[in-house]
Amino acid sequence: MIVYGALLSPFVRKVCVALEEKGMAYQLATANPGGDDPAFREASPLGKIPALRDGDYTLADSTAIVVYADAKQPQPALLPAEPRARGKAMWFDEWADTVLVASGGKVLFNRLVAPKLLKLPFDEAVALQGEAELPRHWAYLEGVVPDDGWLVGDFSLADIAVASAMRSLTYVGHGPSAAYPRTLAWYNRVAARPSWQAVARAEAPVAERLRTPTGVIETA
Ligand SMILES: N[C@@H](CCC(=O)N[C@@H](CS)C(=O)NCC(=O)O)C(=O)O
């Protein structure tokens, strides 16, 4: 299987961690949002990352891809079978993708992606707005994250999606913090999984390039 994308993206990371959990072989083919490579565009009609190619089958959208992978190879399950747990897993996935990424993305795009990577215009006021929104999301998460174990019963898409979104925010100094200790402990449990470690190794060169020599994330 081919995953098109780049690991700075929380959505690409989500797919890669899910495939690692399942032991499904894949190659990461570098693609940037809006990229014009025909093979990528065939898989991603909207030009967004990630997209998947599995033989003659193509699919876009991180959640759709994880649902496909889970159906194709049911074990280990990433979508709980029990109805309430399944519903909650989809809720956390949606919350991560649309709520957390919406706020965090304002910071990430305007302090890192636009000024440093794409050399595009950026707006510090929007970054500040995203920054102001984040504490409300962290407070919510701290209130629902368990003292031990995972967000919804067994390890699932919920954990992968939320932690993947958080990981992208580490690049702009808004990753998990001691101010939210239950969240931090849960995040560290996710990050200790072999699947996460494998993706982190692939992401290491990306992370390295984005750091200043002092180890501080360089922002605009
Ligand atoms: N719902 C999509 C969102 C994908 C997405 O928005 N990816 C970003 C990169 S992190 C992108 O490609 N943005 C370009 C655009 O919105 O045109 C998913 O889960 O895969």
Short mmCIF file of C-alpha atoms and ligand atoms in Angstrom, two decimals:
data_model
loop_
_atom_site.label_atom_id
_atom_site.label_comp_id
_atom_site.label_asym_id
_atom_site.label_seq_id
_atom_site.Cartn_x
_atom_site.Cartn_y
_atom_site.Cartn_z
CA MET A 1 0.00 0.00 0.00
CA ILE A 2 1.08 3.55 -0.62
CA VAL A 3 0.22 6.39 1.75
CA TYR A 4 0.59 9.79 0.12
CA GLY A 5 1.46 12.61 2.48
CA ALA A 6 3.99 14.09 4.87
CA LEU A 7 4.37 13.32 8.54
CA LEU A 8 3.97 16.84 9.83
CA SER A 9 0.28 16.33 9.10
CA PRO A 10 -1.74 14.89 12.00
CA PHE A 11 -3.97 13.10 9.50
CA VAL A 12 -1.06 11.38 7.77
CA ARG A 13 0.43 10.39 11.13
CA LYS A 14 -2.94 8.94 12.18
CA VAL A 15 -3.03 6.67 9.13
CA CYS A 16 0.59 5.57 9.51
CA VAL A 17 0.19 4.71 13.21
CA ALA A 18 -3.01 2.78 12.45
CA LEU A 19 -1.31 0.75 9.70
CA GLU A 20 1.67 0.10 12.00
CA GLU A 21 -0.72 -1.14 14.72
CA LYS A 22 -2.17 -3.58 12.23
CA GLY A 23 1.19 -4.63 10.84
CA MET A 24 0.00 -3.70 7.34
CA ALA A 25 2.91 -2.93 5.01
CA TYR A 26 2.91 0.51 3.43
CA GLN A 27 5.24 3.01 1.84
CA LEU A 28 5.00 6.70 2.56
CA ALA A 29 5.16 8.61 -0.73
CA THR A 30 5.87 12.25 -0.07
CA ALA A 31 3.01 14.46 -1.19
CA ASN A 32 2.16 17.97 -0.12
CA PRO A 33 -1.33 19.43 0.03
CA GLY A 34 -2.34 20.57 -3.42
CA GLY A 35 0.50 18.60 -5.05
CA ASP A 36 -0.02 17.93 -8.73
CA ASP A 37 1.45 14.44 -9.07
CA PRO A 38 -1.22 12.59 -11.09
CA ALA A 39 -0.98 9.41 -9.01
CA PHE A 40 -1.55 11.44 -5.84
CA ARG A 41 -4.40 13.42 -7.39
CA GLU A 42 -6.08 10.24 -8.53
CA ALA A 43 -6.09 9.04 -4.92
CA SER A 44 -6.94 12.45 -3.45
CA PRO A 45 -9.61 14.25 -5.47
CA LEU A 46 -9.42 17.28 -3.17
CA GLY A 47 -5.63 17.36 -3.14
CA LYS A 48 -5.54 16.86 0.63
CA ILE A 49 -3.21 14.55 2.51
CA PRO A 50 -3.33 11.69 3.32
CA ALA A 51 -4.52 9.48 0.50
CA LEU A 52 -4.10 5.75 -0.01
CA ARG A 53 -3.40 3.47 -2.92
CA ASP A 54 -3.97 -0.25 -2.40
CA GLY A 55 -3.52 -1.98 -5.76
CA ASP A 56 -6.16 -0.53 -8.05
CA TYR A 57 -8.08 0.96 -5.12
CA THR A 58 -7.62 4.56 -4.01
CA LEU A 59 -9.06 6.39 -1.04
CA ALA A 60 -8.74 9.82 0.56
CA ASP A 61 -9.42 11.02 4.11
CA SER A 62 -7.66 9.68 7.18
CA THR A 63 -10.76 8.36 8.90
CA ALA A 64 -11.99 6.66 5.73
CA ILE A 65 -8.58 5.05 5.32
CA VAL A 66 -8.53 3.75 8.91
CA VAL A 67 -12.07 2.39 8.50
CA TYR A 68 -10.96 0.64 5.29
CA ALA A 69 -7.84 -0.80 6.95
CA ASP A 70 -9.87 -2.00 9.92
CA ALA A 71 -12.36 -3.77 7.66
CA LYS A 72 -9.63 -5.26 5.49
CA GLN A 73 -7.66 -6.54 8.44
CA PRO A 74 -9.90 -6.65 11.50
CA GLN A 75 -7.21 -7.53 14.06
CA PRO A 76 -6.11 -5.76 16.12
CA ALA A 77 -9.35 -3.82 15.99
CA LEU A 78 -9.05 -0.04 15.99
CA LEU A 79 -12.80 0.54 15.85
CA PRO A 80 -14.49 -0.94 18.92
CA ALA A 81 -17.32 -3.41 18.19
CA GLU A 82 -19.42 -2.45 21.22
CA PRO A 83 -21.89 0.26 20.12
CA ARG A 84 -21.22 2.83 22.83
CA ALA A 85 -17.47 2.46 22.53
CA ARG A 86 -17.67 2.64 18.72
CA GLY A 87 -19.67 5.84 18.93
CA LYS A 88 -17.22 7.40 21.39
CA ALA A 89 -14.22 6.40 19.29
CA MET A 90 -15.76 8.19 16.31
CA TRP A 91 -16.50 11.19 18.53
CA PHE A 92 -12.86 11.51 19.63
CA ASP A 93 -11.68 11.07 16.07
CA GLU A 94 -14.01 13.83 14.92
CA TRP A 95 -13.10 16.05 17.86
CA ALA A 96 -9.38 15.66 17.12
CA ASP A 97 -9.76 16.21 13.38
CA THR A 98 -12.11 19.17 13.44
CA VAL A 99 -11.93 20.85 16.84
CA LEU A 100 -8.35 20.36 18.03
CA VAL A 101 -6.82 20.59 14.57
CA ALA A 102 -8.95 23.62 13.73
CA SER A 103 -7.49 25.58 16.66
CA GLY A 104 -4.03 24.08 16.58
CA GLY A 105 -3.85 24.44 12.83
CA LYS A 106 -4.17 28.21 13.18
CA VAL A 107 -0.97 28.19 15.20
CA LEU A 108 0.82 25.56 13.15
CA PHE A 109 0.01 27.11 9.80
CA ASN A 110 0.76 30.71 10.71
CA ARG A 111 3.91 30.08 12.75
CA LEU A 112 5.49 27.18 10.89
CA VAL A 113 3.90 25.89 7.70
CA ALA A 114 3.27 29.20 5.93
CA PRO A 115 6.34 31.20 6.99
CA LYS A 116 8.94 28.43 7.15
CA LEU A 117 7.87 25.65 4.82
CA LEU A 118 5.70 27.14 2.11
CA LYS A 119 7.00 30.73 2.26
CA LEU A 120 3.44 31.95 2.09
CA PRO A 121 1.80 34.95 3.76
CA PHE A 122 0.87 34.28 7.37
CA ASP A 123 -1.14 36.04 10.03
CA GLU A 124 0.11 36.18 13.61
CA ALA A 125 -3.32 37.38 14.78
CA VAL A 126 -4.82 34.09 13.62
CA ALA A 127 -2.06 32.16 15.41
CA LEU A 128 -2.87 34.06 18.60
CA GLN A 129 -6.54 33.26 18.16
CA GLY A 130 -5.75 29.54 17.86
CA GLU A 131 -3.50 29.76 20.90
CA ALA A 132 -6.33 31.35 22.88
CA GLU A 133 -8.70 28.53 21.90
CA LEU A 134 -6.42 25.65 22.92
CA PRO A 135 -6.80 25.76 26.75
CA ARG A 136 -10.53 25.05 26.42
CA HIS A 137 -9.74 21.92 24.42
CA TRP A 138 -7.00 20.80 26.81
CA ALA A 139 -9.37 21.24 29.75
CA TYR A 140 -11.98 19.09 28.03
CA LEU A 141 -9.45 16.35 27.30
CA GLU A 142 -8.05 16.42 30.83
CA GLY A 143 -11.58 15.85 32.12
CA VAL A 144 -12.27 12.77 29.99
CA VAL A 145 -8.91 11.04 29.70
CA PRO A 146 -8.64 7.96 31.97
CA ASP A 147 -6.08 7.59 34.75
CA ASP A 148 -4.92 4.40 33.10
CA GLY A 149 -5.44 2.74 29.75
CA TRP A 150 -7.08 4.31 26.73
CA LEU A 151 -9.74 6.82 25.79
CA VAL A 152 -12.33 4.21 24.84
CA GLY A 153 -11.78 0.71 26.27
CA ASP A 154 -8.99 -0.91 24.28
CA PHE A 155 -6.45 1.13 22.34
CA SER A 156 -8.32 2.53 19.34
CA LEU A 157 -8.62 5.10 16.61
CA ALA A 158 -9.62 7.55 19.36
CA ASP A 159 -6.16 7.44 20.95
CA ILE A 160 -4.38 7.58 17.61
CA ALA A 161 -6.36 10.54 16.29
CA VAL A 162 -6.11 12.69 19.42
CA ALA A 163 -2.42 11.95 20.06
CA SER A 164 -1.57 12.53 16.40
CA ALA A 165 -3.15 15.96 16.50
CA MET A 166 -1.23 16.76 19.69
CA ARG A 167 2.06 15.61 18.21
CA SER A 168 1.80 18.16 15.40
CA LEU A 169 1.40 20.90 17.98
CA THR A 170 4.72 20.00 19.60
CA TYR A 171 6.31 21.71 16.59
CA VAL A 172 4.95 25.04 17.74
CA GLY A 173 5.39 24.59 21.48
CA HIS A 174 1.83 23.46 22.22
CA GLY A 175 2.23 19.75 22.77
CA PRO A 176 1.25 17.82 25.89
CA SER A 177 2.21 19.68 29.02
CA ALA A 178 2.58 19.10 32.75
CA ALA A 179 -0.30 21.54 33.23
CA TYR A 180 -2.58 18.66 32.18
CA PRO A 181 -1.01 15.66 33.96
CA ARG A 182 -3.60 13.00 33.12
CA THR A 183 -3.45 13.96 29.47
CA LEU A 184 0.35 13.96 29.55
CA ALA A 185 0.46 10.49 31.13
CA TRP A 186 -2.00 9.11 28.57
CA TYR A 187 -0.06 10.73 25.70
CA ASN A 188 3.14 9.15 26.96
CA ARG A 189 1.42 5.76 27.01
CA VAL A 190 0.42 6.25 23.36
CA ALA A 191 3.92 7.43 22.48
CA ALA A 192 5.47 4.33 24.06
CA ARG A 193 3.66 1.98 21.68
CA PRO A 194 5.82 0.33 19.01
CA SER A 195 3.49 1.66 16.29
CA TRP A 196 4.01 5.23 17.45
CA GLN A 197 7.75 4.70 17.85
CA ALA A 198 8.03 3.39 14.29
CA VAL A 199 6.27 6.45 12.89
CA ALA A 200 8.29 8.74 15.16
CA ARG A 201 11.49 7.27 13.71
CA ALA A 202 10.26 8.05 10.20
CA GLU A 203 9.29 11.52 11.36
CA ALA A 204 12.61 12.23 13.10
CA PRO A 205 14.35 13.78 10.08
CA VAL A 206 11.36 16.06 9.54
CA ALA A 207 11.40 17.06 13.19
CA GLU A 208 15.14 17.65 13.11
CA ARG A 209 14.91 19.99 10.14
CA LEU A 210 12.32 22.08 11.96
CA ARG A 211 14.38 22.59 15.07
CA THR A 212 16.92 25.30 15.66
CA PRO A 213 20.36 24.30 16.92
CA THR A 214 19.19 25.13 20.44
CA GLY A 215 16.43 22.58 20.22
CA VAL A 216 13.78 25.26 20.36
CA ILE A 217 11.10 25.14 17.72
CA GLU A 218 11.77 27.96 15.33
CA THR A 219 8.64 29.96 14.69
CA ALA A 220 8.00 33.06 12.71
N1 LIG B 1 -10.53 15.16 6.75
C1 LIG B 1 -9.23 15.03 6.09
C2 LIG B 1 -8.41 16.27 6.32
C3 LIG B 1 -7.12 16.24 5.55
C4 LIG B 1 -6.46 17.60 5.53
O1 LIG B 1 -7.12 18.65 5.69
N2 LIG B 1 -5.13 17.60 5.35
C5 LIG B 1 -4.44 18.85 5.24
C6 LIG B 1 -2.99 18.72 5.65
S1 LIG B 1 -2.79 18.49 7.37
C7 LIG B 1 -4.51 19.29 3.80
O2 LIG B 1 -4.19 18.54 2.92
N3 LIG B 1 -4.90 20.56 3.60
C8 LIG B 1 -4.96 21.14 2.30
C9 LIG B 1 -6.31 21.67 1.97
O3 LIG B 1 -7.18 21.74 2.87
O4 LIG B 1 -6.51 22.02 0.81
C10 LIG B 1 -8.54 13.78 6.62
O5 LIG B 1 -8.88 13.35 7.72
O6 LIG B 1 -7.67 13.23 5.93
#
